[in-house]
């Protein structure tokens, strides 16, 4: 897989220098490249307890991204997924430790324990006062003698960091860190493994599956489970956490493991809030990642008021999202004039059945229309139309099905609210204009043509511009001759769009010509499918 890097050998040092360059002078590094990679606070004066953490790179923003007042004093970085050397850790300790002493916060991996542990011994031999705590918050593998340290480590960074910043002594800071470690539990889930630079991607997780409890280095989890949606994924994770978490008010840390989109993380966060597992939340955000892993983790910490105050203490670190309470969603009323006027419902079984069947046609065509749109757009036409069709089906009980003069504008208002992108606006204009014409006594074909004319006036598109109008205009022109002729005209118009080399309207106008030729415009294709469905439904 292509990645934005220069060489594997310089990846980590270049990344660290990128962080330093953008830190506004708040971070510096020791002069020890490439073997010693230590990032530290530029304002550090050794008057307080120093906090040092670190480990392999690939978990950014952890650990260097959390160096700053109120959190870490220094981060010791190894190569990707590799523990830093004893010499690198010792250099970090010596650089920041004064009379107040130093606390090492180490994740429970053999390499980290050994290298940080030996460095601590050497530092003590040199007269430094050093304590070390080991974070083992991962509950994925219950029978593991040494549970892994994962994103729950960030709770330790923040609580210990707040105490150290306030001037607490080393014993107090260490005790708080150990208390936090004893309470925090974490587990993750992913749809894919990560891609280690310079190595082939492991294809371990099959489509339709998610792996529960995999490690932050891509280590296999406790099991692969069926994946259906975000709610079920979060429910699985929460159930595991509930089995091991303590009682009382809890803070949830919702962590993006690397390549999960912000949209997905927001959906997962909503699913978490619905479980009631926590009263406060940190994130969602990438905090302790696993390169490009498409997954998330949740860490839960039961807190008392002192813990919560330490977590809420402000820090000037972009990577730390802060703590918020989980509150009920607040909804404000629509401004006056925007609340839609509900139509007076009326019944017409034939009209209802026709709309239902056409809606099903669009829903069933979702995948094929998305694939077609991917050739010339962003691949969402099918989903947009299917979403609107489902909403339309759900609104039929309140539709004026027996009165076309009211049904047309009601359809326009419904689609303007439920269909995203430009399609909803275009169809709202179309149906509202058709409704106005119908109310003035125009026939249905003439009313629909008036709707088309209004769309062309407002949107500027016309036949030949490679839009839905290429199918809609000929279909409406042929409609007085019957639905079969209209369907044939729509199909011919849609197929003709595949021959148009350059779009002059719509999103396809921004797409290179070679991506368009040979593929029907998805909007025109949808129109053709609808008219063909109408012809089958009504004329048999």
Short mmCIF file of C-alpha atoms in Angstrom, two decimals:
data_model
loop_
_atom_site.label_atom_id
_atom_site.label_comp_id
_atom_site.label_asym_id
_atom_site.label_seq_id
_atom_site.Cartn_x
_atom_site.Cartn_y
_atom_site.Cartn_z
CA UNK A 1 0.00 0.00 0.00
CA UNK A 2 1.34 3.44 -0.92
CA UNK A 3 2.14 5.69 2.04
CA UNK A 4 3.31 9.27 2.41
CA UNK A 5 6.82 8.56 3.65
CA UNK A 6 10.36 8.90 2.36
CA UNK A 7 12.26 5.94 3.76
CA UNK A 8 11.47 3.47 6.48
CA UNK A 9 14.79 4.31 8.12
CA UNK A 10 14.01 8.03 8.52
CA UNK A 11 10.26 7.76 9.10
CA UNK A 12 10.26 8.27 12.86
CA UNK A 13 12.90 11.00 13.06
CA UNK A 14 11.21 12.97 10.27
CA UNK A 15 7.86 12.59 12.01
CA UNK A 16 9.29 13.83 15.30
CA UNK A 17 10.85 16.81 13.57
CA UNK A 18 7.50 17.53 11.96
CA UNK A 19 5.91 17.60 15.41
CA UNK A 20 8.62 19.89 16.74
CA UNK A 21 8.33 22.24 13.78
CA UNK A 22 4.61 22.71 14.39
CA UNK A 23 4.79 22.96 18.21
CA UNK A 24 5.34 26.71 18.34
CA UNK A 25 8.58 26.21 20.23
CA UNK A 26 6.94 24.31 23.11
CA UNK A 27 8.81 21.10 22.32
CA UNK A 28 12.49 20.31 21.79
CA UNK A 29 14.47 17.10 21.35
CA UNK A 30 17.75 15.72 22.60
CA UNK A 31 20.67 15.69 20.21
CA UNK A 32 20.90 11.94 19.80
CA UNK A 33 19.44 11.03 16.40
CA UNK A 34 18.90 8.46 15.10
CA UNK A 35 19.30 6.15 18.11
CA UNK A 36 18.13 8.48 20.85
CA UNK A 37 14.77 10.04 20.06
CA UNK A 38 13.58 12.01 23.08
CA UNK A 39 11.03 14.83 22.95
CA UNK A 40 10.76 17.13 25.96
CA UNK A 41 9.22 20.36 27.16
CA UNK A 42 11.19 23.43 26.19
CA UNK A 43 10.15 25.24 29.40
CA UNK A 44 11.13 22.48 31.83
CA UNK A 45 13.19 23.64 34.82
CA UNK A 46 13.36 20.38 36.84
CA UNK A 47 11.66 21.96 39.86
CA UNK A 48 8.75 19.50 39.84
CA UNK A 49 8.28 15.76 39.47
CA UNK A 50 9.05 14.74 35.89
CA UNK A 51 6.82 12.32 34.00
CA UNK A 52 8.48 10.20 31.31
CA UNK A 53 6.69 7.75 29.06
CA UNK A 54 7.14 6.36 25.59
CA UNK A 55 7.53 3.20 23.60
CA UNK A 56 7.38 2.24 19.98
CA UNK A 57 6.24 4.79 17.43
CA UNK A 58 3.12 4.24 15.34
CA UNK A 59 0.71 5.21 18.13
CA UNK A 60 0.66 8.93 17.41
CA UNK A 61 -0.23 11.32 18.93
CA UNK A 62 0.95 9.13 21.81
CA UNK A 63 3.46 9.64 23.20
CA UNK A 64 5.23 12.79 22.07
CA UNK A 65 1.93 14.52 21.33
CA UNK A 66 1.15 14.50 25.05
CA UNK A 67 4.36 16.21 26.14
CA UNK A 68 3.47 19.53 27.72
CA UNK A 69 2.52 21.29 30.94
CA UNK A 70 0.05 19.15 32.86
CA UNK A 71 0.92 15.86 31.16
CA UNK A 72 4.26 14.34 30.14
CA UNK A 73 7.60 16.00 30.64
CA UNK A 74 9.34 13.84 28.07
CA UNK A 75 8.56 11.04 25.62
CA UNK A 76 11.11 8.45 24.56
CA UNK A 77 10.33 7.18 21.06
CA UNK A 78 11.39 3.89 19.54
CA UNK A 79 11.09 2.79 15.95
CA UNK A 80 7.65 1.70 14.72
CA UNK A 81 6.25 -0.78 17.27
CA UNK A 82 9.72 -1.23 18.80
CA UNK A 83 10.71 -0.27 22.33
CA UNK A 84 13.35 2.46 22.68
CA UNK A 85 16.76 1.38 23.94
CA UNK A 86 17.96 1.57 27.53
CA UNK A 87 20.33 4.40 26.52
CA UNK A 88 17.48 6.39 24.99
CA UNK A 89 15.29 6.00 28.09
CA UNK A 90 18.21 6.87 30.38
CA UNK A 91 18.92 9.97 28.31
CA UNK A 92 15.32 11.06 28.75
CA UNK A 93 15.41 10.48 32.51
CA UNK A 94 18.66 12.36 33.00
CA UNK A 95 17.50 15.26 30.84
CA UNK A 96 14.41 16.06 32.93
CA UNK A 97 14.97 14.71 36.46
CA UNK A 98 15.79 17.10 39.25
CA UNK A 99 15.59 16.80 43.03
CA UNK A 100 11.81 16.20 42.91
CA UNK A 101 12.38 12.95 41.05
CA UNK A 102 10.86 11.22 38.04
CA UNK A 103 8.01 8.81 37.38
CA UNK A 104 8.25 6.41 34.44
CA UNK A 105 4.85 5.41 32.99
CA UNK A 106 5.32 2.20 31.01
CA UNK A 107 2.88 0.09 29.01
CA UNK A 108 2.97 -3.61 29.85
CA UNK A 109 5.04 -4.99 26.99
CA UNK A 110 8.19 -7.01 27.59
CA UNK A 111 10.50 -4.71 25.65
CA UNK A 112 9.21 -1.59 27.38
CA UNK A 113 9.37 -3.14 30.84
CA UNK A 114 12.95 -4.31 30.30
CA UNK A 115 14.33 -1.16 28.70
CA UNK A 116 12.57 1.31 30.98
CA UNK A 117 13.24 -0.86 34.03
CA UNK A 118 16.98 -1.15 33.41
CA UNK A 119 17.20 2.55 32.60
CA UNK A 120 15.50 3.31 35.92
CA UNK A 121 18.07 1.19 37.77
CA UNK A 122 20.96 2.94 36.04
CA UNK A 123 19.43 6.34 36.79
CA UNK A 124 19.08 5.43 40.47
CA UNK A 125 22.73 4.34 40.48
CA UNK A 126 23.55 7.83 39.24
CA UNK A 127 21.69 9.34 42.17
CA UNK A 128 18.35 10.10 40.55
CA UNK A 129 15.09 9.44 42.37
CA UNK A 130 13.04 7.35 39.97
CA UNK A 131 9.81 5.38 40.31
CA UNK A 132 8.13 3.25 37.64
CA UNK A 133 4.53 2.15 37.12
CA UNK A 134 3.31 -0.37 34.54
CA UNK A 135 -0.09 0.03 32.88
CA UNK A 136 -1.98 -3.20 32.13
CA UNK A 137 -5.49 -2.01 31.29
CA UNK A 138 -6.35 -4.33 28.36
CA UNK A 139 -9.03 -6.85 29.38
CA UNK A 140 -9.30 -8.58 26.00
CA UNK A 141 -7.45 -11.71 27.08
CA UNK A 142 -8.63 -12.53 30.62
CA UNK A 143 -6.22 -15.41 31.19
CA UNK A 144 -3.14 -13.46 30.10
CA UNK A 145 -0.62 -13.33 32.99
CA UNK A 146 0.55 -9.88 31.89
CA UNK A 147 -2.30 -7.86 30.31
CA UNK A 148 -1.22 -5.35 27.70
CA UNK A 149 -1.06 -1.63 28.26
CA UNK A 150 -3.22 0.29 25.79
CA UNK A 151 -5.18 3.56 25.63
CA UNK A 152 -6.01 3.56 29.34
CA UNK A 153 -2.40 4.69 29.79
CA UNK A 154 -3.60 8.18 28.86
CA UNK A 155 -5.65 8.37 32.06
CA UNK A 156 -2.42 7.81 33.96
CA UNK A 157 -0.60 10.47 31.97
CA UNK A 158 -3.32 13.02 32.68
CA UNK A 159 -4.01 12.35 36.36
CA UNK A 160 -0.36 12.00 37.31
CA UNK A 161 0.49 14.97 35.11
CA UNK A 162 -2.04 17.23 36.81
CA UNK A 163 -0.67 16.32 40.25
CA UNK A 164 2.94 16.81 39.17
CA UNK A 165 2.11 20.18 37.63
CA UNK A 166 0.46 21.27 40.90
CA UNK A 167 3.69 20.53 42.81
CA UNK A 168 2.82 17.17 44.39
CA UNK A 169 5.77 15.05 45.52
CA UNK A 170 6.90 11.84 43.82
CA UNK A 171 5.22 9.53 46.33
CA UNK A 172 1.86 11.28 45.85
CA UNK A 173 2.14 11.25 42.07
CA UNK A 174 3.17 7.59 42.02
CA UNK A 175 0.35 6.56 44.36
CA UNK A 176 -2.22 8.32 42.16
CA UNK A 177 -0.79 6.64 39.06
CA UNK A 178 -1.00 3.20 40.66
CA UNK A 179 -4.54 3.88 41.87
CA UNK A 180 -5.57 4.82 38.34
CA UNK A 181 -3.94 1.72 36.85
CA UNK A 182 -5.80 -0.48 39.33
CA UNK A 183 -9.17 0.88 38.15
CA UNK A 184 -8.90 1.45 34.40
CA UNK A 185 -10.06 -1.16 31.88
CA UNK A 186 -9.86 -1.05 28.08
CA UNK A 187 -10.76 -3.08 25.03
CA UNK A 188 -10.75 -2.41 21.28
CA UNK A 189 -12.38 -3.66 18.11
CA UNK A 190 -11.28 -3.34 14.50
CA UNK A 191 -12.49 -4.15 11.01
CA UNK A 192 -8.95 -4.40 9.66
CA UNK A 193 -5.37 -4.77 10.79
CA UNK A 194 -2.72 -2.07 10.47
CA UNK A 195 -0.10 -1.57 7.78
CA UNK A 196 3.47 -1.56 9.13
CA UNK A 197 5.71 0.54 6.84
CA UNK A 198 7.89 -1.69 4.72
CA UNK A 199 5.89 -4.84 5.48
CA UNK A 200 2.98 -6.50 3.68
CA UNK A 201 -0.44 -5.93 5.23
CA UNK A 202 -1.77 -8.95 7.08
CA UNK A 203 -5.14 -10.02 5.71
CA UNK A 204 -6.41 -11.61 8.89
CA UNK A 205 -9.89 -10.19 9.37
CA UNK A 206 -12.37 -11.47 6.80
CA UNK A 207 -15.07 -9.27 5.26
CA UNK A 208 -18.14 -9.16 7.45
CA UNK A 209 -16.08 -9.82 10.56
CA UNK A 210 -14.61 -7.62 13.28
CA UNK A 211 -11.84 -8.56 15.64
CA UNK A 212 -12.42 -7.97 19.33
CA UNK A 213 -9.53 -7.18 21.62
CA UNK A 214 -6.66 -6.96 19.16
CA UNK A 215 -3.54 -5.19 20.42
CA UNK A 216 -2.20 -1.79 19.42
CA UNK A 217 0.57 -3.48 17.47
CA UNK A 218 -1.91 -5.51 15.46
CA UNK A 219 -1.66 -8.56 17.71
CA UNK A 220 -4.61 -10.95 17.32
CA UNK A 221 -7.54 -10.36 19.62
CA UNK A 222 -9.61 -12.71 21.69
CA UNK A 223 -12.05 -13.55 18.88
CA UNK A 224 -13.50 -12.54 15.55
CA UNK A 225 -17.17 -11.69 15.69
CA UNK A 226 -19.86 -11.05 13.10
CA UNK A 227 -20.02 -7.37 12.20
CA UNK A 228 -23.39 -5.81 11.44
CA UNK A 229 -23.34 -2.18 12.54
CA UNK A 230 -21.92 0.38 14.96
CA UNK A 231 -24.50 -0.26 17.67
CA UNK A 232 -23.78 -3.98 17.84
CA UNK A 233 -20.02 -3.36 17.76
CA UNK A 234 -20.19 -0.89 20.65
CA UNK A 235 -22.58 -3.14 22.58
CA UNK A 236 -20.10 -6.02 22.35
CA UNK A 237 -17.28 -3.84 23.66
CA UNK A 238 -19.38 -2.37 26.46
CA UNK A 239 -20.53 -5.80 27.66
CA UNK A 240 -16.89 -6.89 27.98
CA UNK A 241 -16.04 -3.73 29.92
CA UNK A 242 -18.98 -4.10 32.29
CA UNK A 243 -17.69 -7.48 33.38
CA UNK A 244 -14.47 -5.95 34.70
CA UNK A 245 -15.18 -2.31 35.58
CA UNK A 246 -15.74 -0.92 39.05
CA UNK A 247 -18.77 0.97 40.32
CA UNK A 248 -19.52 4.67 40.62
CA UNK A 249 -19.25 7.54 38.18
CA UNK A 250 -17.11 6.63 35.17
CA UNK A 251 -15.21 8.43 32.45
CA UNK A 252 -15.05 6.81 29.01
CA UNK A 253 -12.09 7.47 26.74
CA UNK A 254 -13.17 6.84 23.14
CA UNK A 255 -10.10 6.29 21.02
CA UNK A 256 -9.73 6.13 17.24
CA UNK A 257 -7.21 3.39 16.44
CA UNK A 258 -6.05 5.13 13.29
CA UNK A 259 -8.16 5.27 10.15
CA UNK A 260 -11.72 5.23 11.43
CA UNK A 261 -13.37 8.33 9.99
CA UNK A 262 -14.65 11.11 12.28
CA UNK A 263 -18.15 10.34 11.02
CA UNK A 264 -17.85 6.70 12.16
CA UNK A 265 -16.37 7.75 15.49
CA UNK A 266 -19.29 10.11 16.10
CA UNK A 267 -21.76 7.29 15.38
CA UNK A 268 -19.87 4.98 17.74
CA UNK A 269 -19.87 7.67 20.42
CA UNK A 270 -23.63 8.02 20.15
CA UNK A 271 -23.95 4.26 20.51
CA UNK A 272 -21.74 4.42 23.62
CA UNK A 273 -23.83 7.19 25.17
CA UNK A 274 -26.97 5.10 24.73
CA UNK A 275 -25.50 2.31 26.89
CA UNK A 276 -25.23 4.50 30.00
CA UNK A 277 -21.84 3.01 30.89
CA UNK A 278 -20.23 6.38 31.64
CA UNK A 279 -21.20 9.84 32.83
CA UNK A 280 -18.22 11.65 31.31
CA UNK A 281 -16.32 11.27 28.04
CA UNK A 282 -12.90 12.02 26.56
CA UNK A 283 -12.96 12.10 22.78
CA UNK A 284 -13.78 10.67 20.36
CA UNK A 285 -10.30 11.32 19.00
CA UNK A 286 -7.15 9.56 17.84
CA UNK A 287 -5.09 9.40 21.02
CA UNK A 288 -3.30 6.06 21.07
CA UNK A 289 -3.47 4.74 17.53
CA UNK A 290 -2.16 1.71 15.73
CA UNK A 291 -0.98 3.26 12.46
CA UNK A 292 -3.91 2.96 10.02
CA UNK A 293 -6.00 0.42 11.93
CA UNK A 294 -9.72 0.74 11.10
CA UNK A 295 -10.97 0.36 14.63
CA UNK A 296 -11.71 1.95 17.97
CA UNK A 297 -11.14 1.31 21.63
CA UNK A 298 -12.96 2.29 24.79
CA UNK A 299 -11.27 2.76 28.15
CA UNK A 300 -13.35 3.12 31.31
CA UNK A 301 -12.15 4.68 34.55
CA UNK A 302 -14.31 4.89 37.70
CA UNK A 303 -13.48 8.26 39.26
CA UNK A 304 -13.83 10.15 42.50
CA UNK A 305 -13.87 13.94 42.61
CA UNK A 306 -10.07 14.19 42.83
CA UNK A 307 -9.64 12.02 39.73
CA UNK A 308 -12.22 14.03 37.84
CA UNK A 309 -10.62 17.33 38.82
CA UNK A 310 -7.25 16.07 37.59
CA UNK A 311 -8.75 14.94 34.29
CA UNK A 312 -10.55 18.27 33.88
CA UNK A 313 -7.46 20.37 34.61
CA UNK A 314 -6.82 22.34 31.38
CA UNK A 315 -3.75 21.59 29.28
CA UNK A 316 -2.49 23.41 26.20
CA UNK A 317 -2.16 20.28 24.08
CA UNK A 318 -3.97 19.91 20.78
CA UNK A 319 -3.94 16.12 21.03
CA UNK A 320 -5.82 16.05 24.35
CA UNK A 321 -9.58 16.46 23.72
CA UNK A 322 -10.54 17.26 27.31
CA UNK A 323 -13.39 15.88 29.41
CA UNK A 324 -17.08 16.53 28.86
CA UNK A 325 -20.14 15.26 30.66
CA UNK A 326 -22.49 13.00 28.73
CA UNK A 327 -25.76 14.91 28.68
CA UNK A 328 -29.12 14.28 27.03
CA UNK A 329 -29.33 15.66 23.50
CA UNK A 330 -30.93 19.09 23.45
CA UNK A 331 -33.15 20.02 20.52
CA UNK A 332 -34.18 23.57 19.64
CA UNK A 333 -37.39 24.24 17.68
CA UNK A 334 -37.18 25.27 14.05
CA UNK A 335 -37.38 29.04 13.49
CA UNK A 336 -40.75 30.47 12.57
CA UNK A 337 -41.52 30.00 8.92
CA UNK A 338 -39.41 26.87 8.51
CA UNK A 339 -41.69 24.38 10.20
CA UNK A 340 -43.39 22.58 7.31
CA UNK A 341 -47.16 22.77 7.05
CA UNK A 342 -48.49 19.25 7.27
CA UNK A 343 -50.80 18.34 4.38
CA UNK A 344 -54.28 16.99 5.03
CA UNK A 345 -54.03 13.22 4.55
CA UNK A 346 -56.27 11.53 2.02
CA UNK A 347 -56.41 8.00 0.71
CA UNK A 348 -56.03 6.52 -2.74
CA UNK A 349 -54.99 2.85 -2.77
CA UNK A 350 -53.77 2.96 -6.36
CA UNK A 351 -51.55 6.01 -5.81
CA UNK A 352 -50.24 4.53 -2.56
CA UNK A 353 -49.36 1.24 -4.21
CA UNK A 354 -47.66 3.00 -7.11
CA UNK A 355 -45.47 5.16 -4.83
CA UNK A 356 -44.64 2.13 -2.71
CA UNK A 357 -43.55 0.06 -5.71
CA UNK A 358 -41.48 2.90 -7.19
CA UNK A 359 -39.83 3.45 -3.82
CA UNK A 360 -38.93 -0.23 -3.64
CA UNK A 361 -37.46 0.02 -7.14
CA UNK A 362 -35.10 2.80 -5.99
CA UNK A 363 -34.21 0.94 -2.80
CA UNK A 364 -33.36 -2.21 -4.78
CA UNK A 365 -31.29 -0.17 -7.24
CA UNK A 366 -29.17 1.42 -4.50
CA UNK A 367 -26.05 -0.67 -5.08
CA UNK A 368 -26.09 -0.47 -8.88
CA UNK A 369 -26.70 3.30 -8.88
CA UNK A 370 -23.89 3.81 -6.37
CA UNK A 371 -21.54 1.80 -8.57
CA UNK A 372 -22.57 3.85 -11.58
CA UNK A 373 -22.12 7.11 -9.69
CA UNK A 374 -18.66 6.02 -8.57
CA UNK A 375 -17.59 6.23 -12.22
CA UNK A 376 -18.42 9.93 -12.44
CA UNK A 377 -19.04 11.17 -8.92
CA UNK A 378 -18.72 10.22 -5.29
CA UNK A 379 -20.72 6.99 -5.41
CA UNK A 380 -23.70 8.06 -3.34
CA UNK A 381 -26.57 8.58 -5.80
CA UNK A 382 -28.12 5.20 -5.02
CA UNK A 383 -27.87 5.75 -1.27
CA UNK A 384 -29.33 9.25 -1.55
CA UNK A 385 -32.32 8.05 -3.56
CA UNK A 386 -32.84 4.95 -1.42
CA UNK A 387 -32.78 6.99 1.80
CA UNK A 388 -35.40 9.35 0.39
CA UNK A 389 -37.49 6.41 -0.86
CA UNK A 390 -37.53 4.80 2.57
CA UNK A 391 -38.53 8.08 4.19
CA UNK A 392 -41.25 8.54 1.58
CA UNK A 393 -42.66 5.11 2.36
CA UNK A 394 -42.84 6.04 6.01
CA UNK A 395 -44.72 9.26 5.27
CA UNK A 396 -47.51 7.83 3.11
CA UNK A 397 -50.07 7.78 5.93
CA UNK A 398 -49.91 11.58 6.14
CA UNK A 399 -49.81 12.25 2.41
CA UNK A 400 -52.78 13.72 0.42
CA UNK A 401 -52.81 10.76 -1.95
CA UNK A 402 -56.25 11.55 -3.40
CA UNK A 403 -55.45 15.13 -4.46
CA UNK A 404 -52.62 15.69 -6.97
CA UNK A 405 -52.72 19.47 -6.46
CA UNK A 406 -51.70 18.82 -2.85
CA UNK A 407 -49.68 15.65 -3.41
CA UNK A 408 -47.14 17.25 -5.73
CA UNK A 409 -46.03 19.98 -3.26
CA UNK A 410 -46.21 17.48 -0.39
CA UNK A 411 -43.78 15.23 -2.28
CA UNK A 412 -41.53 18.22 -2.93
CA UNK A 413 -41.47 19.21 0.75
CA UNK A 414 -40.81 15.64 1.84
CA UNK A 415 -37.92 15.15 -0.59
CA UNK A 416 -36.36 18.50 0.28
CA UNK A 417 -36.06 17.28 3.87
CA UNK A 418 -35.03 13.68 3.32
CA UNK A 419 -32.90 13.72 0.17
CA UNK A 420 -29.42 15.12 0.52
CA UNK A 421 -27.25 16.92 -2.01
CA UNK A 422 -28.62 18.79 -4.98
CA UNK A 423 -31.14 16.06 -5.88
CA UNK A 424 -33.49 16.92 -3.03
CA UNK A 425 -33.53 20.60 -3.97
CA UNK A 426 -34.07 19.85 -7.66
CA UNK A 427 -36.99 17.50 -7.02
CA UNK A 428 -38.51 19.89 -4.49
CA UNK A 429 -38.50 22.64 -7.13
CA UNK A 430 -39.87 20.18 -9.70
CA UNK A 431 -42.81 18.93 -7.63
CA UNK A 432 -43.72 22.31 -6.16
CA UNK A 433 -43.83 23.88 -9.61
CA UNK A 434 -45.85 20.94 -10.91
CA UNK A 435 -48.24 21.38 -8.01
CA UNK A 436 -48.71 25.08 -8.79
CA UNK A 437 -49.47 24.25 -12.44
CA UNK A 438 -51.83 21.44 -11.48
CA UNK A 439 -53.71 23.74 -9.09
CA UNK A 440 -54.13 26.21 -11.97
CA UNK A 441 -55.92 23.57 -14.03
CA UNK A 442 -53.08 22.15 -16.14
CA UNK A 443 -53.10 18.47 -17.02
CA UNK A 444 -50.67 16.13 -15.31
CA UNK A 445 -48.26 15.95 -18.30
CA UNK A 446 -48.29 19.73 -18.69
CA UNK A 447 -47.85 20.21 -14.94
CA UNK A 448 -44.80 17.94 -14.92
CA UNK A 449 -43.32 19.78 -17.92
CA UNK A 450 -43.80 23.05 -16.04
CA UNK A 451 -41.91 21.51 -13.15
CA UNK A 452 -39.10 20.56 -15.53
CA UNK A 453 -38.99 24.07 -16.98
CA UNK A 454 -38.66 25.53 -13.50
CA UNK A 455 -35.80 23.18 -12.68
CA UNK A 456 -33.97 24.21 -15.86
CA UNK A 457 -34.50 27.89 -15.07
CA UNK A 458 -33.18 27.59 -11.53
CA UNK A 459 -30.45 25.01 -12.05
CA UNK A 460 -29.37 25.94 -15.56
CA UNK A 461 -29.17 22.37 -16.85
CA UNK A 462 -30.67 21.31 -20.17
CA UNK A 463 -30.72 18.29 -22.46
CA UNK A 464 -27.17 17.41 -23.46
CA UNK A 465 -25.58 18.54 -20.19
CA UNK A 466 -25.41 14.95 -18.85
CA UNK A 467 -27.88 15.18 -15.97
CA UNK A 468 -31.20 13.57 -15.07
CA UNK A 469 -32.82 16.06 -17.46
CA UNK A 470 -31.44 14.07 -20.40
CA UNK A 471 -33.88 11.30 -19.46
CA UNK A 472 -36.63 13.35 -17.82
CA UNK A 473 -37.23 15.83 -20.66
CA UNK A 474 -37.82 13.26 -23.44
CA UNK A 475 -39.90 11.12 -21.09
CA UNK A 476 -42.24 13.99 -20.23
CA UNK A 477 -42.45 15.02 -23.90
CA UNK A 478 -43.58 11.49 -24.77
CA UNK A 479 -45.89 11.10 -21.78
CA UNK A 480 -49.10 12.18 -23.63
CA UNK A 481 -48.58 9.12 -25.86
CA UNK A 482 -48.51 6.80 -22.86
CA UNK A 483 -46.16 5.52 -20.21
CA UNK A 484 -44.61 2.89 -22.48
CA UNK A 485 -43.46 5.58 -24.92
CA UNK A 486 -42.32 7.76 -22.02
CA UNK A 487 -40.28 4.87 -20.59
CA UNK A 488 -38.67 4.19 -23.98
CA UNK A 489 -37.78 7.87 -24.36
CA UNK A 490 -36.32 7.97 -20.83
CA UNK A 491 -34.23 4.87 -21.49
CA UNK A 492 -32.91 6.29 -24.77
CA UNK A 493 -32.09 9.58 -23.07
CA UNK A 494 -30.29 7.85 -20.20
CA UNK A 495 -28.26 5.67 -22.58
CA UNK A 496 -27.32 8.72 -24.62
CA UNK A 497 -25.58 10.24 -21.60
CA UNK A 498 -22.93 7.52 -21.90
CA UNK A 499 -21.93 9.11 -25.22
CA UNK A 500 -21.57 12.64 -23.85
CA UNK A 501 -17.86 13.31 -23.41
CA UNK A 502 -18.15 16.41 -21.28
CA UNK A 503 -20.74 17.20 -18.62
CA UNK A 504 -21.84 20.80 -18.39
CA UNK A 505 -23.80 20.65 -15.14
CA UNK A 506 -23.87 18.69 -11.92
CA UNK A 507 -20.97 17.06 -10.10
CA UNK A 508 -19.89 15.21 -13.26
CA UNK A 509 -18.83 18.59 -14.68
CA UNK A 510 -15.79 18.37 -12.40
CA UNK A 511 -14.82 14.87 -13.52
CA UNK A 512 -12.30 14.13 -16.32
CA UNK A 513 -13.89 13.16 -19.64
CA UNK A 514 -12.32 9.71 -19.68
CA UNK A 515 -14.24 8.82 -16.50
CA UNK A 516 -17.59 9.63 -18.11
CA UNK A 517 -17.67 8.06 -21.55
CA UNK A 518 -19.36 4.67 -21.62
CA UNK A 519 -21.25 5.15 -18.36
CA UNK A 520 -24.81 6.41 -18.02
CA UNK A 521 -25.37 9.41 -15.81
CA UNK A 522 -26.72 7.94 -12.54
CA UNK A 523 -29.48 10.55 -12.21
CA UNK A 524 -30.66 9.90 -15.76
CA UNK A 525 -30.47 6.15 -15.12
CA UNK A 526 -32.66 6.55 -12.02
CA UNK A 527 -35.25 8.48 -14.07
CA UNK A 528 -35.27 5.75 -16.70
CA UNK A 529 -35.73 3.06 -14.05
CA UNK A 530 -38.67 4.95 -12.56
CA UNK A 531 -40.47 5.41 -15.87
CA UNK A 532 -39.86 1.78 -16.78
CA UNK A 533 -41.30 0.79 -13.43
CA UNK A 534 -44.31 3.05 -13.95
CA UNK A 535 -44.95 1.56 -17.36
CA UNK A 536 -44.86 -1.97 -15.96
CA UNK A 537 -47.05 -0.99 -13.01
CA UNK A 538 -49.78 0.88 -14.86
CA UNK A 539 -49.76 -0.32 -18.45
CA UNK A 540 -48.62 -3.83 -17.71
#
